[in-house]
mmCIF file of C-alpha atoms and ligand atoms in Angstrom:
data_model
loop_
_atom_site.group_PDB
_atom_site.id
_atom_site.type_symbol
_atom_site.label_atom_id
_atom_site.label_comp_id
_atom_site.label_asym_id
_atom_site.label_seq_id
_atom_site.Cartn_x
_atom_site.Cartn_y
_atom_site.Cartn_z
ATOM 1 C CA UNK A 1 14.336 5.466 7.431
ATOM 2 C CA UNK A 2 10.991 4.189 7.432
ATOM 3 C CA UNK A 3 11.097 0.478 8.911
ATOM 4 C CA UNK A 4 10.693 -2.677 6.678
ATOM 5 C CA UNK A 5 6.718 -3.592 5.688
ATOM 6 C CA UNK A 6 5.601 -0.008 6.583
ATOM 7 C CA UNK A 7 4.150 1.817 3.704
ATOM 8 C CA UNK A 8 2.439 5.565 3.052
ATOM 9 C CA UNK A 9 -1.531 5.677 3.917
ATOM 10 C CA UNK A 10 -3.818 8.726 3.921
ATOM 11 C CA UNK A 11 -6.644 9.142 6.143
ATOM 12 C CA UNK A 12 -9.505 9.622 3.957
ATOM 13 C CA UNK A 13 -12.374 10.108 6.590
ATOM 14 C CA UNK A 14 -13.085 10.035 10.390
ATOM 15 C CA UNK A 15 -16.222 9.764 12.499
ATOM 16 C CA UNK A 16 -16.039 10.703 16.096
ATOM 17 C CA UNK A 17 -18.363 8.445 17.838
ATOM 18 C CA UNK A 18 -17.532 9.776 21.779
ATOM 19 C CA UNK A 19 -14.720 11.713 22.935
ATOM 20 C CA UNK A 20 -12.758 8.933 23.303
ATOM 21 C CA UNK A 21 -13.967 6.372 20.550
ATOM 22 C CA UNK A 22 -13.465 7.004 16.621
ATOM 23 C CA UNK A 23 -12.789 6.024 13.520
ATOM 24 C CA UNK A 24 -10.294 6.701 10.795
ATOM 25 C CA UNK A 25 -10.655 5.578 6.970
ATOM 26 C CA UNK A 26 -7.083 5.184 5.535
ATOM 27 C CA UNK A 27 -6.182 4.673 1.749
ATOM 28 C CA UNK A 28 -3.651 2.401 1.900
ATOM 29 C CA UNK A 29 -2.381 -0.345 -0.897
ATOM 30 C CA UNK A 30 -1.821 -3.554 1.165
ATOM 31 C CA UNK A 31 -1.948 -6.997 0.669
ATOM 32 C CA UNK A 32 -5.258 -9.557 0.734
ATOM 33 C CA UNK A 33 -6.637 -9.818 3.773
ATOM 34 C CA UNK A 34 -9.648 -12.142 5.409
ATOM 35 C CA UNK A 35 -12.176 -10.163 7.053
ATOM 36 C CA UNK A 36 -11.405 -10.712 11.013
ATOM 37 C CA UNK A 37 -7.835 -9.398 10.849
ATOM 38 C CA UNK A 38 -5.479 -6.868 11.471
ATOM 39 C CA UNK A 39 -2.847 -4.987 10.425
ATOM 40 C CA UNK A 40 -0.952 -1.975 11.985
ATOM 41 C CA UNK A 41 -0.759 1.442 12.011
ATOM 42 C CA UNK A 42 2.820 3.359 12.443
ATOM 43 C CA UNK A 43 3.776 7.112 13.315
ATOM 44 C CA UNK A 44 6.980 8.416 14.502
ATOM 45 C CA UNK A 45 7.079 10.596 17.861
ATOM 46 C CA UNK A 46 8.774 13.011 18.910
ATOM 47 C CA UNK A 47 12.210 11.377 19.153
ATOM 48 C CA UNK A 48 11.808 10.016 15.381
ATOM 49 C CA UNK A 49 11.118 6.631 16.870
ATOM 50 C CA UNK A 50 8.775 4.575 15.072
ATOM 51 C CA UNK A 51 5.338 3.557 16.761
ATOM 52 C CA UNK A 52 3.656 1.035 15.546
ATOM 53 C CA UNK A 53 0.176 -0.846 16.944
ATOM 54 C CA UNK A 54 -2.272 -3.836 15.740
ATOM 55 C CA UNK A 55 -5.784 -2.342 14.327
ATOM 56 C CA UNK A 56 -8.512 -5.035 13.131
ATOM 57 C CA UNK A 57 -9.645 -3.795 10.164
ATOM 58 C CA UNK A 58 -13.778 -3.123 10.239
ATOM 59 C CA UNK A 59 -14.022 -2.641 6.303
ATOM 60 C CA UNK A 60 -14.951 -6.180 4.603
ATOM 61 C CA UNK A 61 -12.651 -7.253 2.033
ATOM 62 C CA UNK A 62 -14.997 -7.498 -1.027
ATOM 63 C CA UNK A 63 -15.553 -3.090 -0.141
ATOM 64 C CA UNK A 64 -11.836 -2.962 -0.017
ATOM 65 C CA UNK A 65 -11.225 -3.708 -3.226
ATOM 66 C CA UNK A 66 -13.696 -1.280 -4.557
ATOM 67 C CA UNK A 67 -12.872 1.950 -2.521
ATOM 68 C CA UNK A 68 -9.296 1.013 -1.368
ATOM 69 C CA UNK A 69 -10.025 2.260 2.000
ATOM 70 C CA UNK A 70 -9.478 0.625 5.299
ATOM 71 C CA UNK A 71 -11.622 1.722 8.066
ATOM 72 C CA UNK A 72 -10.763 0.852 11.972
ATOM 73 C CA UNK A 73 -12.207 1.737 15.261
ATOM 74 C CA UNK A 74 -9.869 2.980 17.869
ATOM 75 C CA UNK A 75 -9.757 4.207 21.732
ATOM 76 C CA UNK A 76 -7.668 6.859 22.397
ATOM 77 C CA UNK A 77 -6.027 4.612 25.372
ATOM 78 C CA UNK A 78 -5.255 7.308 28.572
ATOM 79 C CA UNK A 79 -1.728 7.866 28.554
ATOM 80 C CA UNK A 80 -0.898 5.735 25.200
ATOM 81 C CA UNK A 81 1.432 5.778 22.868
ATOM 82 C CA UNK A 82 0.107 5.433 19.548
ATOM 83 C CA UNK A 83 -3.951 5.979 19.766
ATOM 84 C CA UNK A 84 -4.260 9.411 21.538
ATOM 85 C CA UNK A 85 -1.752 10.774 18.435
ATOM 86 C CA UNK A 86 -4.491 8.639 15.855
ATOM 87 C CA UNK A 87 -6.619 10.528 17.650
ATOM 88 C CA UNK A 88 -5.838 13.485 16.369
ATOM 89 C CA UNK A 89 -5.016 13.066 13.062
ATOM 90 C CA UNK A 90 -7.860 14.343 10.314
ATOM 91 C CA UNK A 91 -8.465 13.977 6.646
ATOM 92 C CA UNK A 92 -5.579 14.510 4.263
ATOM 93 C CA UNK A 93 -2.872 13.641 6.933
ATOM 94 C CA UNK A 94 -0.628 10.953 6.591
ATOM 95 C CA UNK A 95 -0.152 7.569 8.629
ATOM 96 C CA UNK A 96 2.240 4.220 8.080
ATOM 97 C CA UNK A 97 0.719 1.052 7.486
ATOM 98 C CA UNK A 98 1.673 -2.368 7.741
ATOM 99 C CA UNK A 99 1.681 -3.912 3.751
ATOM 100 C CA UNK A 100 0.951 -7.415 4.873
ATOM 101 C CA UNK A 101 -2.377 -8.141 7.373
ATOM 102 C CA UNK A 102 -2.484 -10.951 9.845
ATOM 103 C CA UNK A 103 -4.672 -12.773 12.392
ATOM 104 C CA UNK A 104 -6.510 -15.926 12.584
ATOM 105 C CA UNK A 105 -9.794 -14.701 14.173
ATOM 106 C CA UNK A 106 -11.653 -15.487 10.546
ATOM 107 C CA UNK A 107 -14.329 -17.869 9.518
ATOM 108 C CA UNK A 108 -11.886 -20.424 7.928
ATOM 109 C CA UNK A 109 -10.464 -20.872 10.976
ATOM 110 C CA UNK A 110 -13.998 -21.694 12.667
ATOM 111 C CA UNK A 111 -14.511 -25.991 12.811
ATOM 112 C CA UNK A 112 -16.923 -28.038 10.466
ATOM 113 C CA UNK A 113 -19.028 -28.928 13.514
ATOM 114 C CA UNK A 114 -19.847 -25.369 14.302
ATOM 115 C CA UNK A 115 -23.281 -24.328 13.541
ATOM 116 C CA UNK A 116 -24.089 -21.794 15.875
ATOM 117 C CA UNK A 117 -21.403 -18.856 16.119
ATOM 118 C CA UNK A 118 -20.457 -16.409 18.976
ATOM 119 C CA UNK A 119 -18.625 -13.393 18.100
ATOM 120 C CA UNK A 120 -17.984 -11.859 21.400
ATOM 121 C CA UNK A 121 -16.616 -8.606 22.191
ATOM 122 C CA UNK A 122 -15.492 -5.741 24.875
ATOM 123 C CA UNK A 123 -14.868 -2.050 23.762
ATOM 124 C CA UNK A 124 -13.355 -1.231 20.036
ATOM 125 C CA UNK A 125 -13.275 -5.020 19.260
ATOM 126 C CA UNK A 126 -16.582 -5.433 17.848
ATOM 127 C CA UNK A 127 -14.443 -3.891 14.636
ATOM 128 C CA UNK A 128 -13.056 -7.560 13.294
ATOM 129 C CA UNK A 129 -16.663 -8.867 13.542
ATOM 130 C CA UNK A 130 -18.172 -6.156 12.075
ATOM 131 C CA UNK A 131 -15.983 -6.909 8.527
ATOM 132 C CA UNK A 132 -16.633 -10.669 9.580
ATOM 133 C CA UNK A 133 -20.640 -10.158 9.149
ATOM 134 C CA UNK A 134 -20.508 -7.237 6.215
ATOM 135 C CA UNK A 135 -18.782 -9.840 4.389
ATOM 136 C CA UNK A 136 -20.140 -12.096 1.770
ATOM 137 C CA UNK A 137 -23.564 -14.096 3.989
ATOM 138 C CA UNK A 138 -22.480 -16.851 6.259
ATOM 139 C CA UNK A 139 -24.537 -20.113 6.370
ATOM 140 C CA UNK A 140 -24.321 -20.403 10.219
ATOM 141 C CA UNK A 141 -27.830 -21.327 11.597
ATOM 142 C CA UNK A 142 -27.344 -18.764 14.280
ATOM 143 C CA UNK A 143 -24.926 -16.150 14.629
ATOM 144 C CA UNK A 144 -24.810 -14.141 17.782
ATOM 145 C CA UNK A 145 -22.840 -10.633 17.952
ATOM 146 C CA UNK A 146 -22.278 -9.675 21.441
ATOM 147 C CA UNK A 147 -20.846 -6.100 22.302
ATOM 148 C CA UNK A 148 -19.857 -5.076 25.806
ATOM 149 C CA UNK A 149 -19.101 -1.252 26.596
ATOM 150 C CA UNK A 150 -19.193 1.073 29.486
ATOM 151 C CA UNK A 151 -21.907 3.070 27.916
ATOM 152 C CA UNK A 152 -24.523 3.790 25.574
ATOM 153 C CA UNK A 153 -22.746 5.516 23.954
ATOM 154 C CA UNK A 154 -19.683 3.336 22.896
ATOM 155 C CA UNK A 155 -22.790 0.900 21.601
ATOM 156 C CA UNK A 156 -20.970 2.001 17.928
ATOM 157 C CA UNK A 157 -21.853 0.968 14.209
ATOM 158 C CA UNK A 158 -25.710 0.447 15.353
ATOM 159 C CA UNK A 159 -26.850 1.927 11.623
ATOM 160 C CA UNK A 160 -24.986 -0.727 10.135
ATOM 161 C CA UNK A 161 -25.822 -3.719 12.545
ATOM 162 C CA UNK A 162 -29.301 -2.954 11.699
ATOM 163 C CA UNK A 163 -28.432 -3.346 8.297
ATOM 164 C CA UNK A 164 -26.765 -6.728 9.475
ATOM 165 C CA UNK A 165 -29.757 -7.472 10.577
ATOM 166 C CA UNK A 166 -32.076 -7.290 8.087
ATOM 167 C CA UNK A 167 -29.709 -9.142 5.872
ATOM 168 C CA UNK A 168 -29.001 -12.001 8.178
ATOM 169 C CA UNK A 169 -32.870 -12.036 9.036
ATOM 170 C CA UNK A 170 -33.452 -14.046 12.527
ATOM 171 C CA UNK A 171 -30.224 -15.866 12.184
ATOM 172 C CA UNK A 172 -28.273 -12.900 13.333
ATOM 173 C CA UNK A 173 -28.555 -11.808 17.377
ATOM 174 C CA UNK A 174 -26.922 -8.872 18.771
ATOM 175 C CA UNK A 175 -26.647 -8.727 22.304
ATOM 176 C CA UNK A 176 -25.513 -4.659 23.706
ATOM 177 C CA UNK A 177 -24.095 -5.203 27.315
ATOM 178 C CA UNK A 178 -23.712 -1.423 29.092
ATOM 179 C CA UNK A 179 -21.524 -1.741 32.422
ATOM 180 C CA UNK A 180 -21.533 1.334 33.489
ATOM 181 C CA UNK A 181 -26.210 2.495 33.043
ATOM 182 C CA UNK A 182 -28.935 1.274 33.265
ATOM 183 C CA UNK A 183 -30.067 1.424 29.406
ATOM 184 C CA UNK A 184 -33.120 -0.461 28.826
ATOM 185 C CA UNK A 185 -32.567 -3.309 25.735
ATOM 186 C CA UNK A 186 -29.403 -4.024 26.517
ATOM 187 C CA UNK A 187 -27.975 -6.449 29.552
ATOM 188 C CA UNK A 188 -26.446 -5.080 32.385
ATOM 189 C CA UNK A 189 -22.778 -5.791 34.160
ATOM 190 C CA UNK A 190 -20.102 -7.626 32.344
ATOM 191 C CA UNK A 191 -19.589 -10.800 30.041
ATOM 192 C CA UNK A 192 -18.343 -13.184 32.487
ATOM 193 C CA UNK A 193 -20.955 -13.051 34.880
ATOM 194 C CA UNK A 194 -23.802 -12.914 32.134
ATOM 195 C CA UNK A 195 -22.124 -16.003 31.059
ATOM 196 C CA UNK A 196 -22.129 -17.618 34.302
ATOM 197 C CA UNK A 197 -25.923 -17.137 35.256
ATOM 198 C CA UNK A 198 -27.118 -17.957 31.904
ATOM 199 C CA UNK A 199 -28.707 -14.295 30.822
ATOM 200 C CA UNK A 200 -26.424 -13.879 27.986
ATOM 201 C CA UNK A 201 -27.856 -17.630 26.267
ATOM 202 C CA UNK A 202 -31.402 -17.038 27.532
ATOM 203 C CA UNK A 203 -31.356 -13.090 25.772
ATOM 204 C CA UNK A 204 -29.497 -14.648 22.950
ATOM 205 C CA UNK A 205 -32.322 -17.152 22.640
ATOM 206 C CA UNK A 206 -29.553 -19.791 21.400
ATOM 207 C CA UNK A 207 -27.638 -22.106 24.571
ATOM 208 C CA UNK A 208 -23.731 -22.986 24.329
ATOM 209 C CA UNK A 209 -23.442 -26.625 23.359
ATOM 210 C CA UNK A 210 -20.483 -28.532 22.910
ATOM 211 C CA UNK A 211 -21.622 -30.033 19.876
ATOM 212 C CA UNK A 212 -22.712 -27.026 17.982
ATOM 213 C CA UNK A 213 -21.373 -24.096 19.553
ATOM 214 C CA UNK A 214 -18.011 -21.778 18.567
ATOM 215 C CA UNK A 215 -17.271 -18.534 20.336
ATOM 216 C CA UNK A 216 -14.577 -15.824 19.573
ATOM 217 C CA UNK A 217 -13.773 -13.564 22.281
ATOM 218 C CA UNK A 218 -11.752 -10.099 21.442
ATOM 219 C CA UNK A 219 -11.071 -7.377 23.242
ATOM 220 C CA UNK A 220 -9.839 -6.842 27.010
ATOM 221 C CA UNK A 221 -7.567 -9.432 28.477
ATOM 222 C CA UNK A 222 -9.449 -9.619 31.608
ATOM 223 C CA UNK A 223 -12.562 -10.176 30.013
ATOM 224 C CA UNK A 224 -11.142 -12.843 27.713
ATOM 225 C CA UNK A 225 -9.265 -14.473 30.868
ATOM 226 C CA UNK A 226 -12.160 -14.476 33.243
ATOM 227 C CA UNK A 227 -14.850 -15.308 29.745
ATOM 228 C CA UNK A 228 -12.546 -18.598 28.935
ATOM 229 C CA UNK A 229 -12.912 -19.715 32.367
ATOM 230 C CA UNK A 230 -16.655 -19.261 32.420
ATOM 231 C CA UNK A 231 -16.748 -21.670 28.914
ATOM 232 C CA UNK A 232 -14.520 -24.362 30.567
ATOM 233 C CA UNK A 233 -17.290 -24.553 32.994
ATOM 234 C CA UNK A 234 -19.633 -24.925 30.647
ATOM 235 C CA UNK A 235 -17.658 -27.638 29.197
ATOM 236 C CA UNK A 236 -16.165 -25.934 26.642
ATOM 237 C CA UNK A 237 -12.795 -26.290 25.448
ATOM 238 C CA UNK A 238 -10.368 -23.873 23.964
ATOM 239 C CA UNK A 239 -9.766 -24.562 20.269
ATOM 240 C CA UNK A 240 -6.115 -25.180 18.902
ATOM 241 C CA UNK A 241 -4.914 -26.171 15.357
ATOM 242 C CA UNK A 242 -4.101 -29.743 16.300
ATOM 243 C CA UNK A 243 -6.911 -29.930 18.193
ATOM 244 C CA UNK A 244 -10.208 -28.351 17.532
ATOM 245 C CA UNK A 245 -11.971 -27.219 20.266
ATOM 246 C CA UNK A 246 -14.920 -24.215 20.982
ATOM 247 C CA UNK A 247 -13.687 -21.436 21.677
ATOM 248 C CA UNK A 248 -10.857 -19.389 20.698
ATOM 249 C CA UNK A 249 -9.744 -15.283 21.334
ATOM 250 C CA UNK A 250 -7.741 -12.500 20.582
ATOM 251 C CA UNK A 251 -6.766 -9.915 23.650
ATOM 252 C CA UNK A 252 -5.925 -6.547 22.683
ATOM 253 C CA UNK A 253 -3.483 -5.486 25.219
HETATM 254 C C1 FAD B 301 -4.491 -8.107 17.233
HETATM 255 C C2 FAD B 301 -4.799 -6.756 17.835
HETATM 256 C C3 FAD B 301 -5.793 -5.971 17.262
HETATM 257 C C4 FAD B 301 -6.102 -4.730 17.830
HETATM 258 N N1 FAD B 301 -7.084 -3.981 17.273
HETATM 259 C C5 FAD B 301 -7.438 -2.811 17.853
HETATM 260 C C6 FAD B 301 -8.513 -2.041 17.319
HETATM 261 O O1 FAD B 301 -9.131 -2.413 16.316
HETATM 262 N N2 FAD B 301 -8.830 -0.875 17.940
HETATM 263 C C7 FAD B 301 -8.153 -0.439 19.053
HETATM 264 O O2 FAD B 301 -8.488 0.627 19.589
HETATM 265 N N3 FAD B 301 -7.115 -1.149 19.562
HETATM 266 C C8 FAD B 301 -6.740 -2.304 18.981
HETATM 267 N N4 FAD B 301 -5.686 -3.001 19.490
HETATM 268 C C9 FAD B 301 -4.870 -2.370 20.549
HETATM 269 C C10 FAD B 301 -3.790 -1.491 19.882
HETATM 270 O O3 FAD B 301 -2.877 -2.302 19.189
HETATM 271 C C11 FAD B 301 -2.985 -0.671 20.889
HETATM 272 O O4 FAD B 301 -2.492 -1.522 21.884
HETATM 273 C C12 FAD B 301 -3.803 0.422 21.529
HETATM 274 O O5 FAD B 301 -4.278 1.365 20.569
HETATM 275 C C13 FAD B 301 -2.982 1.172 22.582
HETATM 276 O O6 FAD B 301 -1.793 1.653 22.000
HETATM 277 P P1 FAD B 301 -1.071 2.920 22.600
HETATM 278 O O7 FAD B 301 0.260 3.025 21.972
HETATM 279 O O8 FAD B 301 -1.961 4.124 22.536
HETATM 280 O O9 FAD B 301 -0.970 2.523 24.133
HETATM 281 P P2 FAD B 301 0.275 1.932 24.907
HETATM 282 O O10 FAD B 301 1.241 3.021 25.166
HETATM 283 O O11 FAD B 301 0.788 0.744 24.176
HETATM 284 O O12 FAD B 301 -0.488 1.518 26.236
HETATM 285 C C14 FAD B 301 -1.233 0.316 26.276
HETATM 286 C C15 FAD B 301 -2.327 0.394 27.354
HETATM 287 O O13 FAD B 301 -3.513 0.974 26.805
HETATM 288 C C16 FAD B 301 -4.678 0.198 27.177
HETATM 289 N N5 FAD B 301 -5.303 -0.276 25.934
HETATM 290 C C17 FAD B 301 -4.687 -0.707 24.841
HETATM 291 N N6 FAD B 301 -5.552 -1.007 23.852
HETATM 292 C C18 FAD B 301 -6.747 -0.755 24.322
HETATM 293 C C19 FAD B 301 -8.046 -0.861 23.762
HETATM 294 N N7 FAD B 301 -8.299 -1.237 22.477
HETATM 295 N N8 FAD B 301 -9.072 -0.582 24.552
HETATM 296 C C20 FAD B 301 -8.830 -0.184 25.802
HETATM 297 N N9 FAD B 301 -7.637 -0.023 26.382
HETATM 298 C C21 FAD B 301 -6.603 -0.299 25.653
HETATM 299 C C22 FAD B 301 -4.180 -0.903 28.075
HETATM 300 O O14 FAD B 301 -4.320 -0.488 29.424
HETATM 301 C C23 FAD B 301 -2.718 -1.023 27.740
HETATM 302 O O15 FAD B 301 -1.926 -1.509 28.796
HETATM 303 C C24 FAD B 301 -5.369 -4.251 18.963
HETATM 304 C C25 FAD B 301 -4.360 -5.048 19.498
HETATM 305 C C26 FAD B 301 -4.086 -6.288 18.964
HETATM 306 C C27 FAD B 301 -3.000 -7.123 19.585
HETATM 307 N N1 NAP B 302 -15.043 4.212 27.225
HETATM 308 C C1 NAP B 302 -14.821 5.470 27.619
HETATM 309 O O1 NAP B 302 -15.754 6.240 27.849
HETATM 310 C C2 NAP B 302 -13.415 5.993 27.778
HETATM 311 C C3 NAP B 302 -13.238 7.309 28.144
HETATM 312 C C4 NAP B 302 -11.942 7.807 28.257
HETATM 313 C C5 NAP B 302 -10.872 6.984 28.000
HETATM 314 N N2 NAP B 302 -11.060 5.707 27.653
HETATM 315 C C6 NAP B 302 -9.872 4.868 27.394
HETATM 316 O O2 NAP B 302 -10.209 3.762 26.663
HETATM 317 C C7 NAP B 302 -9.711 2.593 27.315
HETATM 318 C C8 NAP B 302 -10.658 1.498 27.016
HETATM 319 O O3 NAP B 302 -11.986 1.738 27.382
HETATM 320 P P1 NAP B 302 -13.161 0.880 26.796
HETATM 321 O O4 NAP B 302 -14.375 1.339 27.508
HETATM 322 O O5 NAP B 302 -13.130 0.912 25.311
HETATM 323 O O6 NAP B 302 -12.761 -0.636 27.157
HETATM 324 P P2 NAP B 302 -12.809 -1.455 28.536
HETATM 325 O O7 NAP B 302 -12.272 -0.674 29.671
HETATM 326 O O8 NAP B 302 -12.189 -2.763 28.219
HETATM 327 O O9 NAP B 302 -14.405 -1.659 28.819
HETATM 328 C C9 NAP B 302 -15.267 -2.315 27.908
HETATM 329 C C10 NAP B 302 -16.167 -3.266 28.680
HETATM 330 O O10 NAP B 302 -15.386 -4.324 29.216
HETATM 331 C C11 NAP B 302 -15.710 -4.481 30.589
HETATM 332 N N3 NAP B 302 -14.635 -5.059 31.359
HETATM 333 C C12 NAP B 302 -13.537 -4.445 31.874
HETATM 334 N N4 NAP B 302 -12.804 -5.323 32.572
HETATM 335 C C13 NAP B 302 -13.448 -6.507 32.521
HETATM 336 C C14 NAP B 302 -13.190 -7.796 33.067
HETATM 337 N N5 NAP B 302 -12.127 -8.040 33.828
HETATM 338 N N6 NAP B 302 -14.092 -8.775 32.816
HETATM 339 C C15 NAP B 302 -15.156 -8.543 32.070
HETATM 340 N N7 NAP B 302 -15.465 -7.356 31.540
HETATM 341 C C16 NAP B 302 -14.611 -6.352 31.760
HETATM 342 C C17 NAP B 302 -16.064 -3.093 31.050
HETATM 343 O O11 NAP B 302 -16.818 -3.196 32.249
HETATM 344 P P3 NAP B 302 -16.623 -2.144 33.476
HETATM 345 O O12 NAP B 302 -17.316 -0.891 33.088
HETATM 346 O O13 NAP B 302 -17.292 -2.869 34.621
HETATM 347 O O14 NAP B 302 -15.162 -1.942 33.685
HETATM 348 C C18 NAP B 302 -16.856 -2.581 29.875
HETATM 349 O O15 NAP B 302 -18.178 -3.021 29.938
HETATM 350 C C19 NAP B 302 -9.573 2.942 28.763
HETATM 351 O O16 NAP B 302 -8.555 2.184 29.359
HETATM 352 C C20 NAP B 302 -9.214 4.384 28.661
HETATM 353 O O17 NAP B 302 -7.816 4.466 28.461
HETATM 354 C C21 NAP B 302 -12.329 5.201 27.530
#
């Protein structure tokens, strides 16, 4: 029996961006969602158990409800579960997905005092901020995207950042960090460190201030852990609820 909340998508379209890194487009008829969050994907395996994992979803809302597709960017994790077998699947085949979305990395969750935002990412999660910025303008005097990988390669969705952009003029910055080359435009090594010697605010042209600074960080745990820490030094504090703060995250795994 299929499990409670999971219901029938077809994967409309895939782009394979490395041999690793791809995406799928899924029809699926699910509830309203805010561009920044997720919902989950479900296939059985070989026992008949049901798999099921979180997927931010990169297609902005307002597209949504004009093509009724979902697009999300996944890593076929070595020796996982769930991706490697979303790996494989093409156009036409079938895949479960969670009716109701969830997640509070969005923009209404961002405080009044914020007028300089950091959307801050490692691997595949540059998808929630993608939908956050193809999403109806923000009025954020500075918006900067920053996208670690291992390398140039996984530097995905360039065609539309570009489009980004353009659209957001010179309030949008996107920073490309590459770990793992030397590729010249983009910073070199990982987010923690660029955040401790300052390269990541002197590239982004924009510093992290208490007083008008937010920052998301998704993605790897590690990175998140070690990128929190970094902030605190800065004199940042983590953002809660009942008490707003400056930064907040969402770890992957
Ligand atoms: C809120 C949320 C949103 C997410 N959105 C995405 C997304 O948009 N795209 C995406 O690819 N994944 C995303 N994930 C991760 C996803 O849910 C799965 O955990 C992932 O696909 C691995 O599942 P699996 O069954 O293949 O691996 P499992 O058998 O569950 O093995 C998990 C192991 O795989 C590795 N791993 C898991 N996820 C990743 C990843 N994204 N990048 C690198 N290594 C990973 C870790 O080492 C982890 O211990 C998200 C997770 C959460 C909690
Ligand atoms: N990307 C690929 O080419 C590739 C190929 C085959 C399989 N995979 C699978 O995909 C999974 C995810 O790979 P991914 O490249 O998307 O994500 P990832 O391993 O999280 O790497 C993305 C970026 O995060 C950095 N990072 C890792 N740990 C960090 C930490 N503690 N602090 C700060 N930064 C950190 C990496 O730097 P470092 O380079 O310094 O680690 C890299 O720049 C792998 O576990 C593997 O299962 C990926």
């Amino acid at each position: 029996m299929v499990p409670h909340g999971l219901i029938p998508g077809k994967v409309v379209h895939r782009i394979d961006w490395t041999p690793s890194q791809f995406s799928i487009a899924v029809r699926a008829d699910i509830d309203p969602f805010v561009a920044g969050q997720f919902t989950k994907l479900a296939l059985q395996n070989e026992h008949g158990d049901w798999v099921r994992r979180a997927y931010s979803i990169v297609t902005p809302p307002t597209e949504y409800s004009l093509t009724g597709d979902l697009e999300f960017l996944i890593v076929a994790a070595s020796q996982g579960e769930l991706s490697p077998k979303l790996h494989q699947l093409q156009s036409g085949d079938s895949v479960w997905v969670a009716k109701q979305p969830a997640g509070f990395m969005t923009i209404e969750e961002v405080p009044e005092y914020a007028k300089q935002l950091w959307l801050v990412s490692s691997g595949t999660a540059i998808g929630p901020y993608l939908s956050i910025l193809m999403a109806p303008l923000l009025s954020f005097e500075k918006i900067v995207l920053v996208h670690a990988v291992r390398e140039k390669r996984d530097l995905v969705y360039r065609a539309q950042i570009e489009t980004q952009l353009q659209r957001y003029a010179r309030r949008l910055k996107y920073v490309p960090i590459v770990s793992r080359e030397s590729v010249s435009g983009t910073l070199s090594g990982r987010i923690p460190a660029l955040l401790r010697d300052g390269s990541l605010e002197n590239t982004a042209a924009v510093s992290l201030n208490p007083e008008k600074s937010f920052v998301y960080l998704c993605g790897n745990p590690a990175m998140v852990k070690e990128s929190v820490q970094a902030l605190i030094e800065k004199g940042l504090n983590k953002h809660l609820r009942r008490k707003s703060g400056h930064f907040s995250s969402e770890t992957y795994w």
